[in-house]
CSV table of C-alpha atoms and ligand atoms in Angstrom, one decimal:
chain,number,residue,atom,x,y,z
A,1,MET,CA,112.0,90.3,69.0
A,2,ILE,CA,115.1,92.5,69.7
A,3,ASN,CA,114.6,93.9,73.2
A,4,ARG,CA,116.6,97.1,72.7
A,5,LYS,CA,114.9,99.0,69.9
A,6,LYS,CA,116.9,101.6,68.0
A,7,VAL,CA,114.5,103.3,65.6
A,8,LEU,CA,115.0,105.4,62.5
A,9,ILE,CA,112.0,107.3,61.1
A,10,ILE,CA,112.4,108.4,57.5
A,11,GLY,CA,109.8,111.1,56.6
A,12,ALA,CA,109.3,112.3,60.2
A,13,SER,CA,107.8,115.7,59.1
A,14,GLY,CA,104.9,114.2,57.1
A,15,GLN,CA,101.4,113.6,58.3
A,16,ILE,CA,102.1,110.1,59.8
A,17,GLY,CA,105.8,110.8,60.7
A,18,SER,CA,105.0,113.9,62.8
A,19,GLU,CA,102.8,111.9,65.1
A,20,LEU,CA,104.6,108.5,64.9
A,21,THR,CA,107.8,110.0,66.1
A,22,PRO,CA,106.6,111.2,69.5
A,23,PHE,CA,104.4,108.0,69.8
A,24,LEU,CA,107.5,105.8,69.3
A,25,ARG,CA,109.6,108.0,71.6
A,26,ASN,CA,107.1,107.4,74.4
A,27,ILE,CA,107.3,103.6,73.8
A,28,TYR,CA,111.0,103.1,73.1
A,29,GLY,CA,112.6,106.1,74.8
A,30,ALA,CA,113.3,109.5,73.1
A,31,ASP,CA,117.0,108.8,72.7
A,32,ASN,CA,116.3,105.6,70.8
A,33,VAL,CA,114.1,107.1,68.1
A,34,ILE,CA,116.0,109.1,65.4
A,35,ALA,CA,113.8,111.5,63.3
A,36,SER,CA,114.8,112.3,59.8
A,37,ASP,CA,113.4,114.1,56.8
A,38,CYS,CA,114.8,115.9,53.8
A,39,ILE,CA,111.7,117.5,52.2
A,40,PHE,CA,110.3,119.4,55.1
A,41,PRO,CA,112.3,120.7,58.0
A,42,LEU,CA,111.7,118.9,61.3
A,43,THR,CA,109.3,120.8,63.6
A,44,SER,CA,111.0,122.2,66.7
A,45,GLY,CA,108.9,119.7,68.7
A,46,LEU,CA,110.5,116.8,66.9
A,47,SER,CA,114.1,118.1,66.9
A,48,GLU,CA,114.0,119.2,70.5
A,49,SER,CA,112.4,116.0,71.9
A,50,GLY,CA,115.1,113.6,70.6
A,51,PRO,CA,117.9,112.9,68.1
A,52,SER,CA,117.4,113.8,64.5
A,53,CYS,CA,119.3,113.9,61.2
A,54,LYS,CA,118.9,114.9,57.6
A,55,ILE,CA,118.4,112.0,55.2
A,56,ASP,CA,117.7,112.1,51.5
A,57,ALA,CA,116.0,108.6,51.3
A,58,THR,CA,116.7,108.4,47.6
A,59,ASN,CA,120.4,108.3,48.6
A,60,ALA,CA,121.2,104.8,50.1
A,61,GLN,CA,124.4,106.1,51.7
A,62,ASP,CA,122.5,108.6,53.7
A,63,ILE,CA,120.4,105.8,55.2
A,64,ALA,CA,123.3,103.5,55.7
A,65,ASP,CA,125.4,106.2,57.5
A,66,ALA,CA,122.5,106.9,59.9
A,67,VAL,CA,121.9,103.2,60.6
A,68,LYS,CA,125.6,102.7,61.4
A,69,LYS,CA,125.9,105.9,63.4
A,70,TYR,CA,122.9,105.2,65.6
A,71,ASP,CA,123.1,101.4,65.6
A,72,ILE,CA,119.5,101.2,64.1
A,73,ASN,CA,117.6,97.9,64.2
A,74,MET,CA,114.1,99.1,63.2
A,75,ILE,CA,113.3,101.4,60.2
A,76,PHE,CA,110.0,103.2,59.5
A,77,ASN,CA,110.1,104.3,55.9
A,78,LEU,CA,107.4,106.9,55.3
A,79,ALA,CA,108.8,108.6,52.3
A,80,ALA,CA,106.1,109.0,49.6
A,81,ILE,CA,104.4,111.5,47.3
A,82,LEU,CA,100.7,111.1,47.8
A,83,SER,CA,98.2,110.1,45.2
A,84,ALA,CA,96.9,113.3,43.6
A,85,LYS,CA,100.3,115.1,43.8
A,86,ALA,CA,102.1,112.1,42.2
A,87,GLU,CA,99.7,112.2,39.3
A,88,ALA,CA,101.0,115.7,38.5
A,89,ASN,CA,104.6,114.3,38.6
A,90,PRO,CA,104.7,110.5,38.1
A,91,ARG,CA,108.5,110.3,37.8
A,92,LEU,CA,108.9,112.0,41.2
A,93,GLY,CA,106.2,109.7,42.7
A,94,TRP,CA,108.2,106.7,41.5
A,95,ASN,CA,111.6,108.0,42.4
A,96,VAL,CA,110.6,108.9,46.0
A,97,GLY,CA,108.2,105.9,46.6
A,98,ILE,CA,110.5,103.2,45.1
A,99,GLY,CA,113.8,104.9,45.3
A,100,ALA,CA,113.5,105.3,49.1
A,101,LEU,CA,112.1,101.8,49.5
A,102,ILE,CA,114.8,99.9,47.6
A,103,ASN,CA,117.4,101.8,49.6
A,104,CYS,CA,115.7,100.9,52.9
A,105,LEU,CA,115.4,97.3,51.9
A,106,GLU,CA,119.1,97.0,51.0
A,107,VAL,CA,120.2,98.8,54.2
A,108,ALA,CA,117.8,96.7,56.3
A,109,LYS,CA,119.3,93.5,54.7
A,110,GLU,CA,122.9,94.7,55.3
A,111,PHE,CA,122.3,95.7,58.9
A,112,ASN,CA,119.7,93.1,59.9
A,113,ALA,CA,117.0,95.8,60.7
A,114,SER,CA,113.3,95.3,60.5
A,115,LEU,CA,111.4,97.6,58.1
A,116,PHE,CA,107.9,99.1,58.0
A,117,THR,CA,106.7,100.8,54.8
A,118,PRO,CA,103.0,101.7,54.6
A,119,SER,CA,101.0,100.6,51.7
A,120,SER,CA,97.5,102.0,51.0
A,121,ILE,CA,94.0,101.4,49.7
A,122,GLY,CA,95.6,103.1,46.7
A,123,ALA,CA,97.2,99.7,45.9
A,124,PHE,CA,93.8,98.6,44.6
A,125,GLY,CA,92.2,99.5,41.3
A,126,PRO,CA,88.9,99.6,39.5
A,127,GLU,CA,88.9,95.9,38.8
A,128,THR,CA,89.3,95.1,42.5
A,129,PRO,CA,86.1,94.1,44.4
A,130,HIS,CA,85.0,97.4,46.0
A,131,ASP,CA,82.9,96.1,48.8
A,132,GLY,CA,84.7,94.0,51.5
A,133,THR,CA,87.9,94.2,49.5
A,134,PRO,CA,89.7,90.9,50.2
A,135,GLN,CA,93.2,90.7,51.7
A,136,ASP,CA,94.4,88.7,48.6
A,137,THR,CA,92.8,90.0,45.4
A,138,ILE,CA,93.5,91.6,42.0
A,139,GLN,CA,95.7,94.8,42.3
A,140,ARG,CA,95.8,96.8,39.0
A,141,PRO,CA,95.9,100.4,40.3
A,142,LYS,CA,95.6,103.2,37.7
A,143,THR,CA,97.6,105.8,39.5
A,144,ILE,CA,101.4,106.0,39.8
A,145,TYR,CA,100.9,106.2,43.6
A,146,GLY,CA,99.1,102.8,43.4
A,147,VAL,CA,101.8,101.4,41.1
A,148,THR,CA,104.5,102.3,43.7
A,149,LYS,CA,102.4,100.8,46.5
A,150,VAL,CA,101.9,97.5,44.7
A,151,THR,CA,105.5,97.4,43.7
A,152,GLY,CA,106.5,98.2,47.3
A,153,GLU,CA,104.4,95.3,48.6
A,154,LEU,CA,106.0,92.9,46.1
A,155,LEU,CA,109.5,94.2,46.8
A,156,SER,CA,109.0,94.0,50.6
A,157,ASP,CA,107.7,90.4,50.3
A,158,TYR,CA,110.6,89.5,48.0
A,159,TYR,CA,113.2,90.7,50.4
A,160,PHE,CA,111.5,88.8,53.2
A,161,LYS,CA,111.3,85.5,51.3
A,162,ARG,CA,114.7,85.8,49.5
A,163,PHE,CA,116.9,87.4,52.2
A,164,GLY,CA,114.9,87.0,55.4
A,165,VAL,CA,114.5,90.8,55.9
A,166,ASP,CA,111.8,91.4,58.5
A,167,THR,CA,109.5,93.6,56.3
A,168,ARG,CA,105.9,94.4,57.4
A,169,SER,CA,103.3,96.7,56.1
A,170,VAL,CA,99.6,97.8,56.3
A,171,ARG,CA,97.3,99.1,53.6
A,172,PHE,CA,96.2,102.4,55.2
A,173,PRO,CA,92.9,104.0,54.4
A,174,GLY,CA,92.7,107.8,54.3
A,175,ILE,CA,94.2,108.9,57.6
A,176,ILE,CA,92.6,111.8,59.5
A,177,SER,CA,94.6,113.8,62.0
A,178,ASN,CA,94.8,117.2,63.6
A,179,VAL,CA,98.6,117.8,64.1
A,180,THR,CA,100.1,118.0,60.5
A,181,LEU,CA,97.9,118.7,57.5
A,182,PRO,CA,98.3,116.0,54.8
A,183,GLY,CA,99.4,117.2,51.4
A,184,GLY,CA,98.3,116.1,47.9
A,185,GLY,CA,96.1,113.2,48.9
A,186,THR,CA,92.7,112.2,47.6
A,187,THR,CA,91.3,111.7,51.1
A,188,ASP,CA,92.6,115.1,52.4
A,189,TYR,CA,89.1,116.5,52.2
A,190,ALA,CA,88.2,114.5,55.3
A,191,VAL,CA,90.8,116.5,57.3
A,192,GLU,CA,90.1,119.9,55.6
A,193,ILE,CA,86.4,119.7,56.3
A,194,TYR,CA,87.0,119.8,60.1
A,195,TYR,CA,89.2,122.9,59.8
A,196,ALA,CA,86.6,124.7,57.7
A,197,ALA,CA,83.8,123.8,60.2
A,198,VAL,CA,85.8,125.0,63.2
A,199,LYS,CA,86.6,128.3,61.3
A,200,ASN,CA,82.9,128.6,60.4
A,201,GLU,CA,83.8,128.7,56.7
A,202,THR,CA,81.9,127.1,53.8
A,203,PHE,CA,83.6,123.8,52.8
A,204,TYR,CA,83.9,123.0,49.1
A,205,CYS,CA,84.1,119.3,48.8
A,206,PRO,CA,86.2,117.9,45.9
A,207,LEU,CA,84.4,114.5,45.9
A,208,LYS,CA,80.8,113.8,45.0
A,209,ALA,CA,78.2,112.6,47.4
A,210,GLY,CA,78.1,108.9,47.6
A,211,THR,CA,81.9,108.5,47.2
A,212,LEU,CA,82.6,105.9,49.9
A,213,LEU,CA,86.2,105.6,51.2
A,214,ASP,CA,87.8,103.7,54.0
A,215,MET,CA,89.2,106.2,56.6
A,216,MET,CA,91.0,105.9,59.9
A,217,TYR,CA,91.8,108.2,62.8
A,218,MET,CA,95.5,108.8,63.5
A,219,PRO,CA,95.6,107.2,67.0
A,220,ASP,CA,94.4,103.9,65.5
A,221,ALA,CA,96.9,104.2,62.6
A,222,LEU,CA,99.7,104.6,65.1
A,223,ASN,CA,98.6,101.6,67.1
A,224,ALA,CA,98.4,99.5,63.9
A,225,VAL,CA,102.0,100.3,63.1
A,226,VAL,CA,103.4,99.4,66.5
A,227,GLU,CA,101.1,96.3,67.0
A,228,LEU,CA,102.2,94.9,63.7
A,229,MET,CA,105.9,95.6,64.2
A,230,GLU,CA,105.7,94.0,67.7
A,231,ALA,CA,103.6,91.0,66.6
A,232,ASN,CA,104.9,87.5,66.9
A,233,PRO,CA,106.4,86.8,63.4
A,234,ASP,CA,105.4,83.1,63.8
A,235,LYS,CA,101.7,84.2,63.7
A,236,LEU,CA,102.0,86.2,60.5
A,237,ILE,CA,100.7,84.5,57.4
A,238,HIS,CA,100.8,87.8,55.5
A,239,ARG,CA,103.3,90.6,55.7
A,240,ASN,CA,103.1,93.1,52.9
A,241,SER,CA,100.5,94.2,53.2
A,242,PHE,CA,97.7,93.9,55.7
A,243,ASN,CA,94.3,95.5,55.0
A,244,VAL,CA,93.4,97.6,58.0
A,245,ALA,CA,90.0,99.4,58.2
A,246,SER,CA,88.1,101.2,60.9
A,247,MET,CA,85.3,103.3,59.2
A,248,SER,CA,83.9,104.0,55.7
A,249,PHE,CA,82.0,107.1,54.9
A,250,ASP,CA,81.1,109.5,52.1
A,251,PRO,CA,81.1,113.4,52.2
A,252,GLU,CA,77.4,113.5,53.2
A,253,LYS,CA,78.0,111.3,56.2
A,254,ILE,CA,80.9,113.2,57.6
A,255,TYR,CA,79.1,116.5,56.9
A,256,ALA,CA,76.0,115.3,58.8
A,257,GLU,CA,78.2,114.1,61.8
A,258,ILE,CA,79.9,117.5,62.0
A,259,LYS,CA,76.6,119.4,61.8
A,260,LYS,CA,75.5,117.6,65.0
A,261,TYR,CA,77.9,119.9,66.8
A,262,LEU,CA,78.1,122.9,64.4
A,263,PRO,CA,74.6,123.2,63.0
A,264,ASN,CA,75.4,126.3,61.0
A,265,PHE,CA,78.3,124.6,59.1
A,266,VAL,CA,77.8,124.6,55.3
A,267,MET,CA,79.3,122.2,52.8
A,268,GLU,CA,79.0,122.6,49.0
A,269,TYR,CA,80.5,120.6,46.2
A,270,LYS,CA,83.4,121.8,44.0
A,271,HIS,CA,84.3,118.8,41.9
A,272,ASP,CA,88.0,117.8,41.5
A,273,GLU,CA,88.2,115.4,38.5
A,274,VAL,CA,91.6,114.0,39.4
A,275,ARG,CA,90.7,113.2,42.9
A,276,GLN,CA,87.2,111.9,42.0
A,277,THR,CA,88.7,109.5,39.4
A,278,ILE,CA,91.2,108.2,41.9
A,279,ALA,CA,88.6,107.8,44.6
A,280,ASP,CA,86.3,105.9,42.3
A,281,SER,CA,89.0,103.4,41.7
A,282,TRP,CA,89.6,102.7,45.4
A,283,PRO,CA,87.6,100.3,47.7
A,284,ASN,CA,84.3,101.4,49.4
A,285,TYR,CA,85.4,99.3,52.4
A,286,MET,CA,88.0,96.6,53.0
A,287,ASP,CA,87.9,93.2,54.7
A,288,ASP,CA,90.6,93.4,57.4
A,289,SER,CA,89.9,90.0,59.0
A,290,CYS,CA,93.5,88.8,58.4
A,291,ALA,CA,95.0,91.7,60.4
A,292,ARG,CA,92.5,91.0,63.2
A,293,ASN,CA,93.3,87.3,63.2
A,294,GLU,CA,97.0,87.4,62.7
A,295,TRP,CA,98.1,90.2,65.0
A,296,GLY,CA,95.0,91.4,66.9
A,297,TRP,CA,94.1,94.6,64.9
A,298,ASN,CA,91.2,96.3,66.8
A,299,PRO,CA,90.5,100.0,66.0
A,300,GLN,CA,89.0,102.2,68.8
A,301,PHE,CA,87.6,105.2,66.9
A,302,ASN,CA,84.5,105.5,64.7
A,303,LEU,CA,83.2,108.6,62.8
A,304,SER,CA,81.3,109.8,65.8
A,305,SER,CA,84.2,109.6,68.4
A,306,MET,CA,86.7,110.9,65.9
A,307,THR,CA,84.5,113.9,65.1
A,308,ILE,CA,84.2,114.9,68.7
A,309,ASP,CA,88.0,114.6,69.2
A,310,MET,CA,88.9,116.4,65.9
A,311,LEU,CA,86.6,119.4,66.6
A,312,GLU,CA,87.9,119.7,70.1
A,313,LYS,CA,91.6,119.4,69.2
A,314,ILE,CA,91.3,121.8,66.2
A,315,LYS,CA,89.5,124.4,68.3
A,316,ILE,CA,92.4,124.3,70.8
A,317,LYS,CA,95.0,124.4,68.0
A,318,LEU,CA,93.4,127.4,66.3
A,319,GLU,CA,92.6,129.0,69.7
A,320,LEU,CA,89.0,129.5,68.8
B,1,VAH,C1,96.1,109.8,49.6
B,1,VAH,N1,96.0,110.1,52.1
B,1,VAH,O1,94.9,110.3,49.6
B,1,VAH,C2,96.6,109.3,51.0
B,1,VAH,C3,96.3,107.9,51.2
B,1,VAH,C4,94.5,106.1,51.1
B,1,VAH,C5,94.8,107.5,50.8
B,1,VAH,O2,97.1,107.0,50.5
B,1,VAH,O3,96.8,109.8,48.7
């Protein structure tokens, strides 16, 4: 691996980017991690803690200019429109998801940079085995988000095999975090429920009881990204994209876990047809043995430990 990492993060203001940026700055040095976004302004924390620039990822020249200016050799492309929001504007979902990726692939090829682009459980569809979803299986997603994720996996593998671009990727479950709220995702309920509980508000859950989904706490997601990108390439049989799992639960299970600490918390159901249809097409839980065998994936958080940390961190954040 290249010893001196010069990193560019595209989409640094999003749910993953806003935490991946400081995480990578701690590892590689603040001056070596350039944060960029074009949809949301960078938070003061990100722009004050290291270099930043404005990049429209659907403009290849923007990316190339930044890679040249900062001598980048590792790109994290987090540009995406999440599942439910993309269903309302499929063209935008495609233009951002694939437009940004093809530009990143071409720039990574030209400047010999490695490239990480997250995939998702959204890359699977209703025909995919839902229990113990295999690493290699049928992928016929019925959402534009899923179509962009499968296309992204295929494009990233193609650029590796055809041009030798060092592309790597994981299929993230729903990511739960307490720094930046997610926007427009099907799994967002698993973040919003914690805020409602801390604020002692009734939570109206958009998904039905029994809707099992793979989920992951942000600290584990950040470790997955770095461990994969730092993995010995000779050990990688797969690249785009690894199943990574840590916990699977339905609304009833997370509700019961929160009530252990906030017994007066009330959750009711307020069905969201779009999100329910999407969630029903996704796995109940994935088999992530390939990630564990090929690069040592080993999540640290489960629903219980995540709940304790989320409630504590949100109470501090909301000063309650
Ligand atoms: C979404 N949070 O719900 C994203 C993610 C696996 C889910 O891709 O769209």
